XYZ file of C-alpha atoms in Angstrom:
284
model
C -9.920 -3.124 -4.133
C -12.491 -0.982 -5.934
C -13.778 0.024 -2.694
C -12.262 3.213 -0.945
C -13.823 5.303 1.719
C -11.957 7.907 3.754
C -13.283 7.989 7.554
C -11.655 10.421 9.214
C -11.428 14.298 9.089
C -9.261 16.847 10.176
C -10.087 20.682 10.130
C -7.184 22.043 8.206
C -6.307 25.842 7.164
C -7.754 25.208 3.820
C -11.036 23.031 4.694
C -11.696 19.675 5.826
C -9.334 16.961 4.792
C -10.485 13.579 4.563
C -8.000 11.064 5.733
C -7.726 7.146 6.793
C -5.197 4.483 7.912
C -4.500 1.137 6.768
C -2.251 -1.760 8.443
C -1.999 -2.235 12.777
C -1.944 0.944 14.510
C 1.835 1.627 16.185
C 3.338 -0.350 12.947
C 6.227 1.768 10.860
C 4.268 4.777 9.821
C 4.092 5.710 5.642
C 2.523 8.529 4.648
C 1.196 8.528 0.710
C 0.310 11.941 -1.235
C -1.283 11.943 -4.577
C -0.968 14.100 -7.124
C -3.366 16.211 -9.458
C -5.945 15.528 -10.574
C -6.388 12.850 -8.668
C -6.954 11.865 -4.967
C -5.561 8.970 -2.742
C -7.980 6.259 -4.395
C -5.145 5.741 -6.940
C -2.658 4.689 -4.029
C -5.241 1.846 -2.916
C -3.553 -1.221 -4.182
C -0.222 -0.192 -3.057
C -1.694 1.337 0.106
C -3.103 -1.992 0.572
C 0.259 -4.187 0.137
C 2.498 -1.975 2.435
C 0.023 -2.492 5.113
C 1.022 -5.747 5.588
C 4.688 -3.970 7.598
C 3.323 -0.584 7.920
C 0.513 1.555 9.116
C -0.457 3.794 5.872
C -1.878 7.099 6.296
C -4.019 8.320 3.449
C -5.346 11.527 2.773
C -7.376 13.597 -0.236
C -5.633 17.375 -0.233
C -8.333 20.150 0.225
C -9.892 20.752 -3.166
C -9.559 17.195 -4.153
C -11.011 13.609 -4.028
C -13.489 13.504 -0.838
C -11.816 16.547 1.080
C -13.802 19.822 1.163
C -14.216 21.970 -2.085
C -15.666 25.940 -2.004
C -15.081 28.733 -3.650
C -12.085 30.988 -2.752
C -10.125 28.073 -1.351
C -6.313 28.256 -1.336
C -5.509 24.675 -2.833
C -2.001 25.977 -4.164
C 1.260 24.310 -3.508
C 1.814 26.675 -0.750
C -1.112 25.995 1.065
C -0.952 22.020 0.706
C 2.623 22.464 1.950
C 1.263 23.829 5.409
C -1.428 21.667 5.254
C 0.227 18.602 5.503
C 2.758 19.935 7.845
C -0.041 20.158 10.073
C -1.762 17.250 9.421
C 1.609 15.043 10.260
C 1.148 16.959 13.884
C -2.032 15.986 13.860
C -1.203 12.380 13.356
C 1.661 12.127 15.854
C 4.361 12.061 13.255
C 6.567 15.025 14.544
C 8.625 13.352 17.144
C 11.739 12.091 15.849
C 11.094 8.495 17.223
C 7.834 8.734 14.745
C 9.542 10.183 11.697
C 7.343 8.552 9.010
C 8.635 7.032 5.822
C 6.791 9.284 2.782
C 5.781 8.617 -0.730
C 4.800 11.143 -3.213
C 3.450 11.445 -6.630
C 3.670 14.416 -8.938
C 2.087 17.263 -6.938
C 2.229 15.455 -4.007
C 6.131 15.442 -4.365
C 6.147 19.248 -4.527
C 4.532 19.351 -1.481
C 6.334 16.795 0.535
C 9.470 18.748 -0.628
C 8.022 21.966 0.555
C 7.052 20.601 3.932
C 10.428 19.510 4.277
C 12.756 22.465 2.890
C 10.349 25.246 4.199
C 8.494 23.931 7.070
C 10.857 21.528 8.654
C 8.760 18.354 8.410
C 10.919 15.679 9.279
C 10.978 12.153 7.031
C 13.057 9.061 7.620
C 13.262 8.199 4.005
C 11.414 10.113 1.042
C 10.606 8.011 -2.184
C 8.997 10.477 -4.861
C 7.192 9.106 -8.107
C 7.018 11.261 -11.210
C 7.270 14.222 -8.971
C 6.228 17.790 -9.903
C 9.746 19.233 -8.901
C 11.779 20.990 -11.941
C 11.378 23.787 -13.716
C 9.830 24.180 -16.426
C 6.310 22.278 -15.823
C 2.990 22.235 -16.932
C 1.731 20.715 -20.154
C 0.373 23.521 -23.078
C -3.226 22.009 -21.986
C -2.291 22.538 -18.351
C -1.288 26.270 -19.299
C -4.546 26.977 -21.383
C -6.418 25.714 -18.735
C -5.223 27.437 -15.695
C -4.999 31.092 -17.973
C -8.520 30.683 -18.632
C -10.514 28.873 -15.970
C -13.079 31.046 -15.339
C -14.060 30.594 -19.255
C -13.518 26.771 -18.919
C -15.857 26.750 -15.708
C -18.514 27.913 -17.907
C -18.662 24.710 -19.414
C -21.666 22.505 -20.345
C -21.568 19.570 -18.110
C -21.181 17.223 -20.843
C -18.384 18.959 -22.454
C -16.724 19.155 -19.037
C -16.893 15.648 -17.923
C -15.876 14.248 -21.724
C -12.540 17.166 -21.073
C -11.691 15.843 -17.758
C -12.283 12.274 -18.396
C -10.085 12.467 -21.290
C -7.682 14.501 -19.406
C -7.280 12.405 -16.442
C -6.829 9.243 -18.604
C -4.027 10.711 -20.536
C -1.755 10.319 -17.372
C -1.927 6.563 -18.283
C 0.644 5.234 -20.647
C -2.521 1.946 -21.878
C -5.273 4.311 -20.966
C -7.206 3.832 -17.608
C -9.871 0.938 -16.883
C -13.163 2.748 -17.126
C -14.145 1.816 -13.439
C -11.224 3.937 -12.524
C -12.077 6.749 -14.377
C -15.613 6.502 -12.851
C -14.310 6.906 -9.799
C -10.930 9.750 -10.122
C -13.574 11.752 -12.730
C -16.916 12.355 -10.140
C -15.134 14.953 -7.677
C -14.658 17.378 -10.480
C -17.990 16.882 -11.629
C -21.263 19.150 -10.645
C -21.220 21.703 -8.074
C -18.783 22.069 -6.118
C -16.382 19.591 -8.637
C -16.513 21.605 -12.039
C -15.301 24.979 -10.513
C -12.863 23.222 -8.269
C -10.928 21.435 -10.872
C -10.298 24.473 -12.618
C -9.200 26.252 -9.389
C -6.552 23.997 -8.728
C -5.383 24.352 -12.246
C -5.672 27.816 -12.079
C -3.367 27.925 -8.325
C -0.814 26.070 -9.755
C 2.225 28.375 -10.060
C 5.884 27.022 -10.732
C 7.180 29.682 -8.200
C 6.094 27.316 -5.627
C 8.662 24.688 -7.050
C 10.805 27.766 -7.934
C 11.382 28.541 -4.137
C 12.703 25.022 -3.078
C 14.442 23.786 -6.470
C 17.674 25.416 -5.598
C 17.640 23.774 -2.005
C 17.514 20.160 -3.412
C 20.962 19.861 -2.151
C 20.104 20.022 1.432
C 18.428 17.490 1.203
C 19.907 14.928 3.868
C 17.697 11.935 3.859
C 17.479 8.894 1.990
C 15.515 9.699 -0.947
C 14.330 7.052 -3.803
C 12.853 8.792 -6.845
C 10.659 6.375 -9.367
C 9.773 7.442 -12.742
C 7.721 5.947 -15.340
C 9.696 5.566 -18.401
C 6.407 5.938 -20.514
C 5.654 9.281 -19.055
C 3.757 11.687 -21.273
C 3.140 14.249 -18.518
C 7.023 14.778 -17.192
C 9.651 13.450 -19.274
C 11.350 10.617 -17.550
C 15.089 12.790 -18.153
C 13.516 15.096 -15.434
C 14.044 11.962 -13.097
C 17.847 12.032 -14.366
C 18.316 15.346 -12.979
C 16.486 15.375 -10.134
C 18.518 12.438 -8.918
C 21.782 14.291 -9.645
C 20.630 17.522 -7.673
C 19.570 15.536 -4.513
C 22.900 13.982 -2.190
C 22.796 10.426 -2.475
C 19.329 10.067 -4.422
C 18.882 6.612 -6.266
C 16.828 6.488 -9.424
C 14.514 3.401 -10.265
C 12.948 3.191 -13.590
C 9.587 1.764 -14.018
C 9.022 0.248 -17.582
C 5.879 0.132 -19.678
C 4.239 3.139 -16.843
C 3.093 6.215 -18.108
C 2.762 9.360 -15.249
C 0.178 7.592 -13.017
C 2.630 4.723 -12.149
C 0.232 3.360 -9.637
C -2.313 2.411 -12.219
C -0.070 1.434 -15.028
C 2.616 -0.410 -12.910
C 1.216 -1.117 -9.128
C 3.188 -4.183 -9.144
C 6.217 -3.214 -10.273
C 6.237 -0.186 -8.053
C 5.273 -2.157 -4.915
C 8.114 -4.433 -6.015
C 10.395 -1.146 -5.786
C 8.852 0.658 -2.763
C 9.078 -2.396 -0.442
C 12.743 -3.201 0.130
C 13.514 0.611 0.028
C 11.070 1.173 3.123
C 12.160 -1.672 4.897
C 15.746 -0.766 4.474
C 15.086 2.445 6.523
C 12.066 0.928 8.854
C 12.271 1.932 12.647
C 14.332 -0.979 14.349
C 11.489 -2.668 16.609
C-alpha cells in the first residue's frame, strides 16, 4: 500500500497532469479528487477498495504531487476546474452513458463544484469529503503563508521542510504515520517544490468559491457530504451548513477523523462511500 505511482500523462492548460486508473476497464467509473497540500496518494487505500467494483480514476492536480510544477503556473481553483473538465473529456467520461461518480476532498471539492456549476461537467452522483466550499475559509496560518509567499519561498530548506511537515501533519487528528509524511512532503521540497508550495497557497482565493456558493441550490444530482468530526481545519458545522444548501444532500459524520479523513479513518470512509456509490451505479 505504500507504493503509489501515476503512469499516465495529460497535457493540460496548466501543465502536465499525472494520472492513472485502478480496477477493470469499462467498469462503472469513479473519479477521486485530492485536496491541498496533498496529492492522489491520500486516496491509495480507498481507491484500491473501490477498484473491486469500479474503474477508479486518480490524478494529481497541476502543481501538486507528481504533476508538473513551474514558475508562473496557474494553479488557482479557476484553473483546476477547467483542467478537471478537460480531463473528464480526455477520459471519455463526458457522454451521458459514461457520467462518473465523483468523490472530492478539500480543495478538490471546490474544483468539482466549479466544474459542475460553471463548466457543465456531468456527474451521476457526488460525494464531498470535508470540502472547501463555504466562506469564510483559510486558517490564519494559511492566510499568513499566502500573503507573504515571496518571503517564505526564501526559507532555508531545512526550515521549509519542517514547516511543511508540521503543516501537513496538522490535517490529521491523531497525527500521520511518519512513512505517510515521507510521501506527502517531498513533492514540496527543493526546486521547483518549495516555490510551488507557497504558490498554490498564494493563489487560493475565496472569490473562486464565492462565485458558486450562491448556486448550490441548483445542484440536482445525488450528493453525499462526509465530514471528519475532529476537523480543526474546517469545522464540522460547515458540513451541516453545506448539507442544508444542496437539495437532498445527506451528511455522514466520520467520528475520530480530522480533516484528512482518508488517513484518519479509511475504513469508515470507505464504508460510507461503497453503498452510496453502489446505489447510484450505472445498471449493467
